[in-house]
Structure formats: structure tokens, C-alpha cells
């Protein structure tokens, strides 16, 4: 045990001596390889190996590796994966767009009457503008042509409304008697039908209806009290539609030019080209829809007239008006005609009325609309269903009426702007190609 400390001491001394020799040898090597300060360093014939600047520029900034810095942590933005950064950039932009759209919808809902009046005026103008143009080409001054067309159009619409109201009021007593008799006949048919409906079940259904009406009596009364406000708003909307239509028919071109001045200069040529195409699409849609609705109303009206359904002409007018609501309007107007036939003439007449309605609507959907409306305003049925549903949820019947022409016009505008952008890119590429060729030509380099 006494020899161990001596052995450890000799080992430590040997290691110390070895370390000193290594230090001396390292110092000699450094002195031998050190450059002479009096001699200039040679210029390298080739650039030192390093990162390629062209390849480095091709890499997105967010994917470039962070510069090595000893003792420092990397930038947090550089540590986030590229996909997450792209999703975050797109996400906050979508939030801004959603907020802008929400604010716009709030503003529109606050002035809903004015917006709907102007949109309806646009639709009426699209319907009447060809008549004004025809009268102007025949030598009639634009002012009288506009006044004559607008007044005639609104007189026709007013006469239609008056005729429907007059027919309903004239036949209300007879209709109520027929409805009561039809209900009794329907009850007898249900009792004798193979559905095994009992008298007790029918009385229970009638009792439930009476209780539902009694429970909602306050709401019905309040709705009646609000009728005065509805009438005032309706009259205000009619006046706004009338005056807006007059100004759009008479001065629509200058109104469009004034609107173009509000558009930024860079986007003005594209908007100026998209506007006339959107107007042609709207005009074709409105005129085609009116023609299809008129054909539906005439043929369904003739069918229910020969089936002795009461108030065939007012029902035809309702069918014409409801046809402006795609899909939903046809179903609602057809169901109304079938219900009137059921409660007044019985089950057989109701079934025949349903056959007439379905036959006319099938001809309309597969023959009339593709032939009359054409490909210019064709919208996929799924888009029609979704837009009508969304428009009805947002703004009721008015929103459902406006939804489809809005989608058709938007489709036209977006398609034209896409083609316009592609054409600009092709023109720019064609203009840059001669410049690039001249730059590569040795004759131009001298």
C-alpha cells in the first residue's frame, strides 16, 4: 500500500511532461505554416466553393436555413414549418374577407328596402330597355320613349295585381262554399279509403288545427296590426322602383360611366369590358325567365280551366309571379293549384291538376329553359338550389328571387376577367420575347 502514492506521482509527472512536449510541437507547426506578411497572398484562379446564389434565390425565404450563429437561438419565424406559415397567412386574409362580408351584409340589411328596390329596378330595366332602344331607333326622342315604356310597363303590372285581387274578392263567397263542400267530400273519401282513417282521428286533426290557430291568435293579431307598416313600406318600395327604373332607362350610360370613374385606374379596363357582358347576361336572363313564366302560366291555366278548378285565371297569374323564384316558385305555385282543386273539386281533379302541372314543368325544365335562356346564363342545378336556399335564408322571398341572376352575372364577370388577365399575360410575354432575343443576339451586343 505504501508504493501506490509513489506510482501515482510518477504517472502524473509523465503526463505533465507529455503535455508540455505536445504544446511545444504544436507551436513549431504553427510557426512553420504561418504565411509571410511581406508576401502578398496569391489570387485564386477559381472562386471558392460556396452556396450558389441562383439556387439560393430560387429557394423561398421561409425555407432557407437560418444562418449559424454560435450561442444564439434561431428566429422563431424561421422555426415555424412552411405549411403552417402558409396556412396562417391565408387564414388571417380569410378572416379579413369574412369580416368585410359580414359588415357589408349588416349594411345591406339596414337599408334592405333601398337595396331591393334598386335590384328590382335593374331587373325591370333589363326587361324594358330593348323597347326603349327600339323606339329610339324609330325616331322617338329618348325622354318620351323612356316615359312611355316605363309607364306602360308599370300599368301592365298594376292591372295584373288589380285583376287578381278583383277575381279573389268576387269569388270569395263561392270559393268558401266550395272549400267547405270539398272538405266534407275529402272527409268522406278518407273514411271510405283503404288508409283506415277513423272519424275520431279526423276530429282530432281538426281539433289540433283549431288549438294551433287559437294559440297563435296573438301573433296573427300582431301581424294584422303590422299590416299598415307593411303597406307603407310596399308603397315606398314601389315609388323607389319606379323612379330608379326611369333614371336607369333614360341615363343608364352616364350612370355606368360615373361608376367607372370610382374604379381604380389599373382595374378600370377590365371592369369596363365586364360591365356590358354582365348586362347582356342579365337582360337575357330576365327576358327568358319572363317568357318561360308566361308559357307556364298559360298552359297550366288552360289545363286547370278545363278541369273546372275555381279562379283559374288568378291561379295562372300566381303561377306566373312565382315562376321568378327558381325551383321553389314552381313547386309552391303548383302545390297551390293542386290544393285548390282538392278542396273544391275532389281527389280526382286534384290528381289531374298535379299531372298537368308536372307535365308543363317537365317541358319547361328540359325544353324551354335550355332553348330560351341558352348557354349564356346556364347555371348548374346544384348552384341554383344552394343560391336560392341561401338567398331565402338571408333575405326571404326577395333574396330567393335575386339569387340566381346574381350568380349568373357573377359567373359571366369572373369568366371575362379571367380571360382578360390571361390575354394581358400573353401580350406581355409576346412583347418581352423580342427584347430577350435582341439581348442574346451578338449583333446587338456590339
GROMACS .gro file of C-alpha atoms in nm:
model
  446
    1UNK     CA    1   0.000   0.000   0.000
    2UNK     CA    2   0.297   0.233   0.057
    3UNK     CA    3   0.408   0.202  -0.308
    4UNK     CA    4   0.076   0.329  -0.459
    5UNK     CA    5   0.119   0.703  -0.390
    6UNK     CA    6   0.469   0.696  -0.545
    7UNK     CA    7   0.337   0.524  -0.858
    8UNK     CA    8   0.059   0.781  -0.898
    9UNK     CA    9   0.308   1.063  -0.862
   10UNK     CA   10   0.533   0.925  -1.136
   11UNK     CA   11   0.230   0.880  -1.365
   12UNK     CA   12   0.119   1.240  -1.313
   13UNK     CA   13   0.470   1.370  -1.380
   14UNK     CA   14   0.488   1.170  -1.706
   15UNK     CA   15   0.154   1.304  -1.827
   16UNK     CA   16   0.260   1.658  -1.748
   17UNK     CA   17   0.584   1.618  -1.943
   18UNK     CA   18   0.395   1.469  -2.240
   19UNK     CA   19   0.151   1.763  -2.245
   20UNK     CA   20   0.437   2.012  -2.245
   21UNK     CA   21   0.602   1.835  -2.541
   22UNK     CA   22   0.275   1.837  -2.740
   23UNK     CA   23   0.234   2.210  -2.677
   24UNK     CA   24   0.588   2.276  -2.799
   25UNK     CA   25   0.532   2.066  -3.113
   26UNK     CA   26   0.200   2.247  -3.188
   27UNK     CA   27   0.378   2.583  -3.159
   28UNK     CA   28   0.654   2.473  -3.402
   29UNK     CA   29   0.396   2.357  -3.661
   30UNK     CA   30   0.207   2.688  -3.639
   31UNK     CA   31   0.530   2.884  -3.690
   32UNK     CA   32   0.621   2.674  -3.995
   33UNK     CA   33   0.275   2.708  -4.165
   34UNK     CA   34   0.220   3.079  -4.087
   35UNK     CA   35   0.228   3.298  -4.410
   36UNK     CA   36   0.498   3.556  -4.457
   37UNK     CA   37   0.342   3.901  -4.408
   38UNK     CA   38   0.582   4.054  -4.663
   39UNK     CA   39   0.448   3.831  -4.945
   40UNK     CA   40   0.106   3.916  -5.100
   41UNK     CA   41  -0.141   3.631  -5.099
   42UNK     CA   42  -0.196   3.468  -5.442
   43UNK     CA   43  -0.521   3.545  -5.631
   44UNK     CA   44  -0.728   3.228  -5.665
   45UNK     CA   45  -0.793   3.120  -6.023
   46UNK     CA   46  -1.144   2.986  -5.937
   47UNK     CA   47  -1.400   3.109  -5.687
   48UNK     CA   48  -1.406   2.930  -5.358
   49UNK     CA   49  -1.672   2.673  -5.315
   50UNK     CA   50  -1.978   2.820  -5.153
   51UNK     CA   51  -2.351   2.848  -5.188
   52UNK     CA   52  -2.485   2.910  -5.537
   53UNK     CA   53  -2.663   3.249  -5.536
   54UNK     CA   54  -2.902   3.146  -5.818
   55UNK     CA   55  -3.003   2.827  -5.640
   56UNK     CA   56  -3.030   3.015  -5.312
   57UNK     CA   57  -3.260   3.276  -5.473
   58UNK     CA   58  -3.485   3.001  -5.607
   59UNK     CA   59  -3.549   2.873  -5.255
   60UNK     CA   60  -3.839   3.052  -5.078
   61UNK     CA   61  -3.720   3.280  -4.797
   62UNK     CA   62  -3.913   3.086  -4.539
   63UNK     CA   63  -3.734   2.762  -4.639
   64UNK     CA   64  -3.381   2.898  -4.631
   65UNK     CA   65  -3.178   2.771  -4.334
   66UNK     CA   66  -3.113   3.018  -4.062
   67UNK     CA   67  -2.753   3.146  -4.052
   68UNK     CA   68  -2.540   2.965  -3.800
   69UNK     CA   69  -2.478   3.183  -3.502
   70UNK     CA   70  -2.292   3.031  -3.213
   71UNK     CA   71  -2.458   3.091  -2.883
   72UNK     CA   72  -2.781   3.236  -3.035
   73UNK     CA   73  -3.123   3.071  -3.085
   74UNK     CA   74  -3.284   3.085  -3.434
   75UNK     CA   75  -3.555   3.334  -3.523
   76UNK     CA   76  -3.898   3.196  -3.410
   77UNK     CA   77  -4.049   3.278  -3.751
   78UNK     CA   78  -3.781   3.068  -3.920
   79UNK     CA   79  -3.852   2.777  -3.689
   80UNK     CA   80  -4.221   2.757  -3.793
   81UNK     CA   81  -4.280   2.499  -4.072
   82UNK     CA   82  -4.353   2.629  -4.420
   83UNK     CA   83  -4.703   2.476  -4.440
   84UNK     CA   84  -4.807   2.629  -4.108
   85UNK     CA   85  -4.688   2.973  -4.219
   86UNK     CA   86  -4.882   2.949  -4.547
   87UNK     CA   87  -5.196   2.839  -4.360
   88UNK     CA   88  -5.158   3.129  -4.115
   89UNK     CA   89  -5.111   3.381  -4.398
   90UNK     CA   90  -5.421   3.250  -4.579
   91UNK     CA   91  -5.616   3.228  -4.254
   92UNK     CA   92  -5.589   3.589  -4.148
   93UNK     CA   93  -5.671   3.705  -4.501
   94UNK     CA   94  -5.984   3.487  -4.497
   95UNK     CA   95  -6.077   3.639  -4.161
   96UNK     CA   96  -6.043   3.989  -4.309
   97UNK     CA   97  -6.262   3.892  -4.607
   98UNK     CA   98  -6.521   3.731  -4.379
   99UNK     CA   99  -6.529   4.040  -4.158
  100UNK     CA  100  -6.571   4.265  -4.460
  101UNK     CA  101  -6.852   4.047  -4.594
  102UNK     CA  102  -7.024   4.047  -4.253
  103UNK     CA  103  -7.010   4.427  -4.233
  104UNK     CA  104  -7.142   4.452  -4.589
  105UNK     CA  105  -7.434   4.222  -4.506
  106UNK     CA  106  -7.514   4.427  -4.197
  107UNK     CA  107  -7.520   4.745  -4.403
  108UNK     CA  108  -7.741   4.582  -4.667
  109UNK     CA  109  -7.983   4.453  -4.402
  110UNK     CA  110  -8.004   4.803  -4.252
  111UNK     CA  111  -8.107   4.950  -4.590
  112UNK     CA  112  -8.277   4.639  -4.722
  113UNK     CA  113  -8.571   4.828  -4.871
  114UNK     CA  114  -8.346   5.054  -5.080
  115UNK     CA  115  -8.127   4.766  -5.196
  116UNK     CA  116  -8.421   4.551  -5.304
  117UNK     CA  117  -8.588   4.844  -5.476
  118UNK     CA  118  -8.272   4.915  -5.678
  119UNK     CA  119  -8.220   4.547  -5.767
  120UNK     CA  120  -8.582   4.513  -5.882
  121UNK     CA  121  -8.537   4.835  -6.082
  122UNK     CA  122  -8.234   4.676  -6.251
  123UNK     CA  123  -8.441   4.369  -6.342
  124UNK     CA  124  -8.728   4.582  -6.475
  125UNK     CA  125  -8.480   4.798  -6.668
  126UNK     CA  126  -8.324   4.488  -6.825
  127UNK     CA  127  -8.674   4.386  -6.937
  128UNK     CA  128  -8.782   4.727  -7.073
  129UNK     CA  129  -8.454   4.863  -7.213
  130UNK     CA  130  -8.485   4.684  -7.552
  131UNK     CA  131  -8.823   4.854  -7.602
  132UNK     CA  132  -8.670   5.197  -7.533
  133UNK     CA  133  -8.387   5.123  -7.778
  134UNK     CA  134  -8.640   5.014  -8.042
  135UNK     CA  135  -8.845   5.332  -8.003
  136UNK     CA  136  -8.531   5.546  -8.013
  137UNK     CA  137  -8.418   5.384  -8.340
  138UNK     CA  138  -8.758   5.470  -8.490
  139UNK     CA  139  -8.707   5.840  -8.422
  140UNK     CA  140  -8.881   5.883  -8.085
  141UNK     CA  141  -8.680   6.111  -7.851
  142UNK     CA  142  -8.522   5.928  -7.560
  143UNK     CA  143  -8.722   6.112  -7.292
  144UNK     CA  144  -9.069   6.034  -7.430
  145UNK     CA  145  -8.959   5.680  -7.521
  146UNK     CA  146  -8.840   5.621  -7.164
  147UNK     CA  147  -9.155   5.767  -7.006
  148UNK     CA  148  -9.387   5.576  -7.240
  149UNK     CA  149  -9.211   5.243  -7.185
  150UNK     CA  150  -9.185   5.277  -6.806
  151UNK     CA  151  -9.543   5.392  -6.757
  152UNK     CA  152  -9.676   5.117  -6.984
  153UNK     CA  153  -9.478   4.852  -6.801
  154UNK     CA  154  -9.593   4.958  -6.456
  155UNK     CA  155  -9.954   4.995  -6.577
  156UNK     CA  156  -9.949   4.636  -6.701
  157UNK     CA  157  -9.808   4.514  -6.369
  158UNK     CA  158 -10.068   4.715  -6.177
  159UNK     CA  159 -10.352   4.579  -6.391
  160UNK     CA  160 -10.235   4.225  -6.323
  161UNK     CA  161 -10.237   4.287  -5.947
  162UNK     CA  162 -10.579   4.454  -5.966
  163UNK     CA  163 -10.725   4.170  -6.172
  164UNK     CA  164 -10.606   3.905  -5.927
  165UNK     CA  165 -10.746   4.100  -5.630
  166UNK     CA  166 -11.077   4.159  -5.810
  167UNK     CA  167 -11.117   3.792  -5.903
  168UNK     CA  168 -11.046   3.679  -5.546
  169UNK     CA  169 -11.290   3.928  -5.395
  170UNK     CA  170 -11.562   3.843  -5.648
  171UNK     CA  171 -11.535   3.469  -5.591
  172UNK     CA  172 -11.457   3.462  -5.220
  173UNK     CA  173 -11.811   3.362  -5.116
  174UNK     CA  174 -11.845   3.092  -5.380
  175UNK     CA  175 -11.493   2.974  -5.305
  176UNK     CA  176 -11.559   2.944  -4.932
  177UNK     CA  177 -11.872   2.737  -5.002
  178UNK     CA  178 -11.680   2.514  -5.241
  179UNK     CA  179 -11.398   2.476  -4.992
  180UNK     CA  180 -11.641   2.368  -4.718
  181UNK     CA  181 -11.809   2.122  -4.954
  182UNK     CA  182 -11.468   1.997  -5.067
  183UNK     CA  183 -11.357   1.942  -4.709
  184UNK     CA  184 -11.672   1.737  -4.642
  185UNK     CA  185 -11.612   1.533  -4.957
  186UNK     CA  186 -11.247   1.482  -4.857
  187UNK     CA  187 -11.356   1.364  -4.515
  188UNK     CA  188 -11.599   1.114  -4.663
  189UNK     CA  189 -11.331   0.990  -4.902
  190UNK     CA  190 -11.082   0.942  -4.618
  191UNK     CA  191 -11.338   0.746  -4.418
  192UNK     CA  192 -11.402   0.514  -4.713
  193UNK     CA  193 -11.040   0.499  -4.831
  194UNK     CA  194 -10.810   0.200  -4.778
  195UNK     CA  195 -10.599   0.410  -4.537
  196UNK     CA  196 -10.830   0.308  -4.247
  197UNK     CA  197 -10.877   0.663  -4.122
  198UNK     CA  198 -11.142   0.685  -3.849
  199UNK     CA  199 -11.382   0.965  -3.768
  200UNK     CA  200 -11.211   1.010  -3.432
  201UNK     CA  201 -10.875   1.071  -3.598
  202UNK     CA  202 -11.024   1.331  -3.834
  203UNK     CA  203 -11.191   1.511  -3.542
  204UNK     CA  204 -10.861   1.507  -3.353
  205UNK     CA  205 -10.680   1.666  -3.651
  206UNK     CA  206 -10.947   1.937  -3.675
  207UNK     CA  207 -10.921   1.999  -3.301
  208UNK     CA  208 -10.543   2.031  -3.322
  209UNK     CA  209 -10.579   2.285  -3.604
  210UNK     CA  210 -10.826   2.491  -3.403
  211UNK     CA  211 -10.599   2.483  -3.098
  212UNK     CA  212 -10.299   2.587  -3.309
  213UNK     CA  213 -10.493   2.881  -3.451
  214UNK     CA  214 -10.612   2.980  -3.104
  215UNK     CA  215 -10.263   2.956  -2.958
  216UNK     CA  216 -10.125   3.179  -3.235
  217UNK     CA  217 -10.412   3.427  -3.224
  218UNK     CA  218 -10.191   3.693  -3.066
  219UNK     CA  219  -9.932   3.654  -3.338
  220UNK     CA  220 -10.198   3.669  -3.607
  221UNK     CA  221 -10.340   3.986  -3.450
  222UNK     CA  222  -9.998   4.148  -3.423
  223UNK     CA  223  -9.932   4.057  -3.786
  224UNK     CA  224 -10.257   4.227  -3.879
  225UNK     CA  225 -10.160   4.538  -3.685
  226UNK     CA  226  -9.825   4.545  -3.866
  227UNK     CA  227 -10.007   4.541  -4.197
  228UNK     CA  228 -10.017   4.923  -4.208
  229UNK     CA  229  -9.639   4.941  -4.180
  230UNK     CA  230  -9.603   4.675  -4.449
  231UNK     CA  231  -9.833   4.872  -4.679
  232UNK     CA  232  -9.631   5.190  -4.624
  233UNK     CA  233  -9.303   5.010  -4.693
  234UNK     CA  234  -9.454   4.848  -5.003
  235UNK     CA  235  -9.568   5.183  -5.143
  236UNK     CA  236  -9.227   5.334  -5.068
  237UNK     CA  237  -9.054   5.045  -5.244
  238UNK     CA  238  -9.283   5.081  -5.548
  239UNK     CA  239  -9.201   5.451  -5.576
  240UNK     CA  240  -8.828   5.380  -5.545
  241UNK     CA  241  -8.851   5.111  -5.812
  242UNK     CA  242  -9.044   5.343  -6.045
  243UNK     CA  243  -8.806   5.639  -6.020
  244UNK     CA  244  -8.495   5.418  -6.028
  245UNK     CA  245  -8.625   5.249  -6.342
  246UNK     CA  246  -8.691   5.585  -6.507
  247UNK     CA  247  -8.338   5.711  -6.441
  248UNK     CA  248  -8.175   5.382  -6.541
  249UNK     CA  249  -8.368   5.372  -6.868
  250UNK     CA  250  -8.300   5.735  -6.953
  251UNK     CA  251  -7.947   5.789  -6.820
  252UNK     CA  252  -7.805   5.441  -6.768
  253UNK     CA  253  -7.497   5.500  -6.985
  254UNK     CA  254  -7.384   5.807  -6.794
  255UNK     CA  255  -7.452   5.634  -6.461
  256UNK     CA  256  -7.223   5.350  -6.573
  257UNK     CA  257  -6.951   5.594  -6.681
  258UNK     CA  258  -6.973   5.769  -6.343
  259UNK     CA  259  -6.934   5.432  -6.169
  260UNK     CA  260  -6.625   5.351  -6.378
  261UNK     CA  261  -6.457   5.668  -6.253
  262UNK     CA  262  -6.478   5.527  -5.899
  263UNK     CA  263  -6.288   5.212  -6.002
  264UNK     CA  264  -5.905   5.222  -5.966
  265UNK     CA  265  -5.729   5.304  -6.293
  266UNK     CA  266  -5.543   4.971  -6.306
  267UNK     CA  267  -5.867   4.770  -6.290
  268UNK     CA  268  -6.081   5.007  -6.498
  269UNK     CA  269  -6.028   4.844  -6.843
  270UNK     CA  270  -6.126   4.501  -6.713
  271UNK     CA  271  -6.436   4.634  -6.534
  272UNK     CA  272  -6.532   4.839  -6.842
  273UNK     CA  273  -6.527   4.522  -7.053
  274UNK     CA  274  -6.706   4.306  -6.797
  275UNK     CA  275  -6.995   4.552  -6.745
  276UNK     CA  276  -7.162   4.522  -7.090
  277UNK     CA  277  -7.129   4.143  -7.082
  278UNK     CA  278  -7.288   4.128  -6.737
  279UNK     CA  279  -7.572   4.349  -6.859
  280UNK     CA  280  -7.633   4.124  -7.162
  281UNK     CA  281  -7.644   3.822  -6.932
  282UNK     CA  282  -7.894   3.992  -6.700
  283UNK     CA  283  -8.110   4.103  -6.994
  284UNK     CA  284  -8.112   3.753  -7.142
  285UNK     CA  285  -8.198   3.601  -6.803
  286UNK     CA  286  -8.487   3.838  -6.731
  287UNK     CA  287  -8.642   3.816  -7.078
  288UNK     CA  288  -8.603   3.438  -7.088
  289UNK     CA  289  -8.749   3.397  -6.739
  290UNK     CA  290  -9.049   3.616  -6.827
  291UNK     CA  291  -9.114   3.417  -7.142
  292UNK     CA  292  -9.085   3.081  -6.963
  293UNK     CA  293  -9.309   3.201  -6.678
  294UNK     CA  294  -9.567   3.327  -6.928
  295UNK     CA  295  -9.574   2.991  -7.109
  296UNK     CA  296  -9.609   2.806  -6.776
  297UNK     CA  297  -9.894   3.030  -6.664
  298UNK     CA  298 -10.082   2.999  -6.996
  299UNK     CA  299 -10.065   2.621  -7.028
  300UNK     CA  300 -10.126   2.541  -6.660
  301UNK     CA  301 -10.408   2.798  -6.655
  302UNK     CA  302 -10.572   2.638  -6.961
  303UNK     CA  303 -10.538   2.294  -6.801
  304UNK     CA  304 -10.698   2.387  -6.469
  305UNK     CA  305 -10.965   2.590  -6.654
  306UNK     CA  306 -11.083   2.281  -6.845
  307UNK     CA  307 -11.073   2.084  -6.517
  308UNK     CA  308 -11.325   2.336  -6.372
  309UNK     CA  309 -11.090   2.448  -6.094
  310UNK     CA  310 -11.221   2.776  -5.946
  311UNK     CA  311 -11.029   3.100  -6.012
  312UNK     CA  312 -10.819   2.952  -6.290
  313UNK     CA  313 -10.705   3.293  -6.415
  314UNK     CA  314 -10.587   3.425  -6.073
  315UNK     CA  315 -10.408   3.095  -6.017
  316UNK     CA  316 -10.237   3.136  -6.355
  317UNK     CA  317 -10.123   3.484  -6.253
  318UNK     CA  318  -9.985   3.342  -5.926
  319UNK     CA  319  -9.801   3.075  -6.126
  320UNK     CA  320  -9.653   3.348  -6.348
  321UNK     CA  321  -9.530   3.551  -6.050
  322UNK     CA  322  -9.397   3.251  -5.856
  323UNK     CA  323  -9.202   3.132  -6.162
  324UNK     CA  324  -8.947   3.408  -6.097
  325UNK     CA  325  -8.832   3.207  -5.794
  326UNK     CA  326  -8.637   2.917  -5.949
  327UNK     CA  327  -8.738   2.564  -5.841
  328UNK     CA  328  -8.913   2.675  -5.522
  329UNK     CA  329  -9.163   2.901  -5.702
  330UNK     CA  330  -9.274   2.630  -5.944
  331UNK     CA  331  -9.329   2.384  -5.658
  332UNK     CA  332  -9.519   2.637  -5.447
  333UNK     CA  333  -9.748   2.759  -5.728
  334UNK     CA  334  -9.817   2.403  -5.845
  335UNK     CA  335  -9.897   2.294  -5.490
  336UNK     CA  336 -10.137   2.588  -5.453
  337UNK     CA  337 -10.326   2.487  -5.768
  338UNK     CA  338 -10.345   2.124  -5.653
  339UNK     CA  339 -10.472   2.224  -5.306
  340UNK     CA  340 -10.744   2.447  -5.454
  341UNK     CA  341 -10.850   2.165  -5.685
  342UNK     CA  342 -10.851   1.917  -5.394
  343UNK     CA  343 -11.069   2.121  -5.158
  344UNK     CA  344 -11.310   2.235  -5.427
  345UNK     CA  345 -11.342   1.955  -5.685
  346UNK     CA  346 -11.218   1.643  -5.511
  347UNK     CA  347 -10.934   1.395  -5.530
  348UNK     CA  348 -10.964   1.304  -5.900
  349UNK     CA  349 -10.948   1.667  -6.014
  350UNK     CA  350 -10.654   1.729  -5.781
  351UNK     CA  351 -10.466   1.433  -5.929
  352UNK     CA  352 -10.534   1.554  -6.284
  353UNK     CA  353 -10.421   1.904  -6.187
  354UNK     CA  354 -10.100   1.756  -6.049
  355UNK     CA  355 -10.044   1.571  -6.378
  356UNK     CA  356 -10.091   1.893  -6.576
  357UNK     CA  357  -9.853   2.088  -6.351
  358UNK     CA  358  -9.583   1.821  -6.361
  359UNK     CA  359  -9.609   1.780  -6.740
  360UNK     CA  360  -9.574   2.155  -6.805
  361UNK     CA  361  -9.287   2.188  -6.560
  362UNK     CA  362  -9.101   1.894  -6.715
  363UNK     CA  363  -9.135   2.051  -7.060
  364UNK     CA  364  -9.018   2.380  -6.913
  365UNK     CA  365  -8.711   2.233  -6.743
  366UNK     CA  366  -8.592   2.012  -7.030
  367UNK     CA  367  -8.701   2.208  -7.339
  368UNK     CA  368  -8.795   2.570  -7.275
  369UNK     CA  369  -8.519   2.683  -7.040
  370UNK     CA  370  -8.225   2.535  -7.239
  371UNK     CA  371  -8.373   2.667  -7.564
  372UNK     CA  372  -8.479   3.015  -7.447
  373UNK     CA  373  -8.218   3.101  -7.187
  374UNK     CA  374  -7.931   2.938  -7.376
  375UNK     CA  375  -7.581   2.867  -7.256
  376UNK     CA  376  -7.505   3.232  -7.170
  377UNK     CA  377  -7.696   3.218  -6.842
  378UNK     CA  378  -7.682   2.846  -6.771
  379UNK     CA  379  -7.614   2.770  -6.405
  380UNK     CA  380  -7.569   2.422  -6.260
  381UNK     CA  381  -7.883   2.293  -6.079
  382UNK     CA  382  -7.685   2.240  -5.758
  383UNK     CA  383  -7.572   2.604  -5.769
  384UNK     CA  384  -7.935   2.710  -5.827
  385UNK     CA  385  -8.060   2.512  -5.527
  386UNK     CA  386  -7.785   2.637  -5.295
  387UNK     CA  387  -7.815   3.002  -5.403
  388UNK     CA  388  -8.194   3.003  -5.378
  389UNK     CA  389  -8.175   2.847  -5.031
  390UNK     CA  390  -7.906   3.092  -4.918
  391UNK     CA  391  -8.090   3.390  -5.063
  392UNK     CA  392  -8.414   3.283  -4.894
  393UNK     CA  393  -8.241   3.236  -4.558
  394UNK     CA  394  -8.069   3.574  -4.578
  395UNK     CA  395  -8.343   3.793  -4.725
  396UNK     CA  396  -8.662   3.590  -4.763
  397UNK     CA  397  -8.852   3.578  -5.092
  398UNK     CA  398  -8.666   3.879  -5.232
  399UNK     CA  399  -8.333   3.710  -5.172
  400UNK     CA  400  -8.452   3.392  -5.345
  401UNK     CA  401  -8.564   3.594  -5.650
  402UNK     CA  402  -8.235   3.785  -5.677
  403UNK     CA  403  -8.001   3.492  -5.602
  404UNK     CA  404  -7.995   3.318  -5.941
  405UNK     CA  405  -7.950   3.628  -6.164
  406UNK     CA  406  -7.677   3.743  -5.925
  407UNK     CA  407  -7.494   3.411  -5.963
  408UNK     CA  408  -7.538   3.419  -6.343
  409UNK     CA  409  -7.397   3.772  -6.368
  410UNK     CA  410  -7.110   3.687  -6.130
  411UNK     CA  411  -7.024   3.383  -6.338
  412UNK     CA  412  -7.008   3.597  -6.653
  413UNK     CA  413  -6.795   3.866  -6.487
  414UNK     CA  414  -6.547   3.621  -6.334
  415UNK     CA  415  -6.510   3.432  -6.662
  416UNK     CA  416  -6.444   3.750  -6.858
  417UNK     CA  417  -6.193   3.884  -6.604
  418UNK     CA  418  -6.005   3.553  -6.610
  419UNK     CA  419  -5.985   3.564  -6.991
  420UNK     CA  420  -5.883   3.930  -6.979
  421UNK     CA  421  -5.600   3.855  -6.735
  422UNK     CA  422  -5.475   3.564  -6.947
  423UNK     CA  423  -5.482   3.784  -7.258
  424UNK     CA  424  -5.279   4.053  -7.081
  425UNK     CA  425  -5.020   3.793  -6.977
  426UNK     CA  426  -4.995   3.664  -7.334
  427UNK     CA  427  -4.949   4.016  -7.470
  428UNK     CA  428  -4.681   4.089  -7.212
  429UNK     CA  429  -4.497   3.766  -7.294
  430UNK     CA  430  -4.516   3.844  -7.666
  431UNK     CA  431  -4.378   4.195  -7.603
  432UNK     CA  432  -4.091   4.067  -7.385
  433UNK     CA  433  -3.985   3.795  -7.630
  434UNK     CA  434  -3.827   4.028  -7.897
  435UNK     CA  435  -3.639   4.214  -7.623
  436UNK     CA  436  -3.490   3.888  -7.494
  437UNK     CA  437  -3.394   3.782  -7.846
  438UNK     CA  438  -3.223   4.114  -7.914
  439UNK     CA  439  -3.030   4.084  -7.589
  440UNK     CA  440  -2.900   3.740  -7.691
  441UNK     CA  441  -2.813   3.849  -8.048
  442UNK     CA  442  -2.434   3.922  -8.082
  443UNK     CA  443  -2.505   4.190  -8.342
  444UNK     CA  444  -2.697   4.394  -8.087
  445UNK     CA  445  -2.442   4.335  -7.812
  446UNK     CA  446  -2.164   4.516  -8.005
   0.00000   0.00000   0.00000
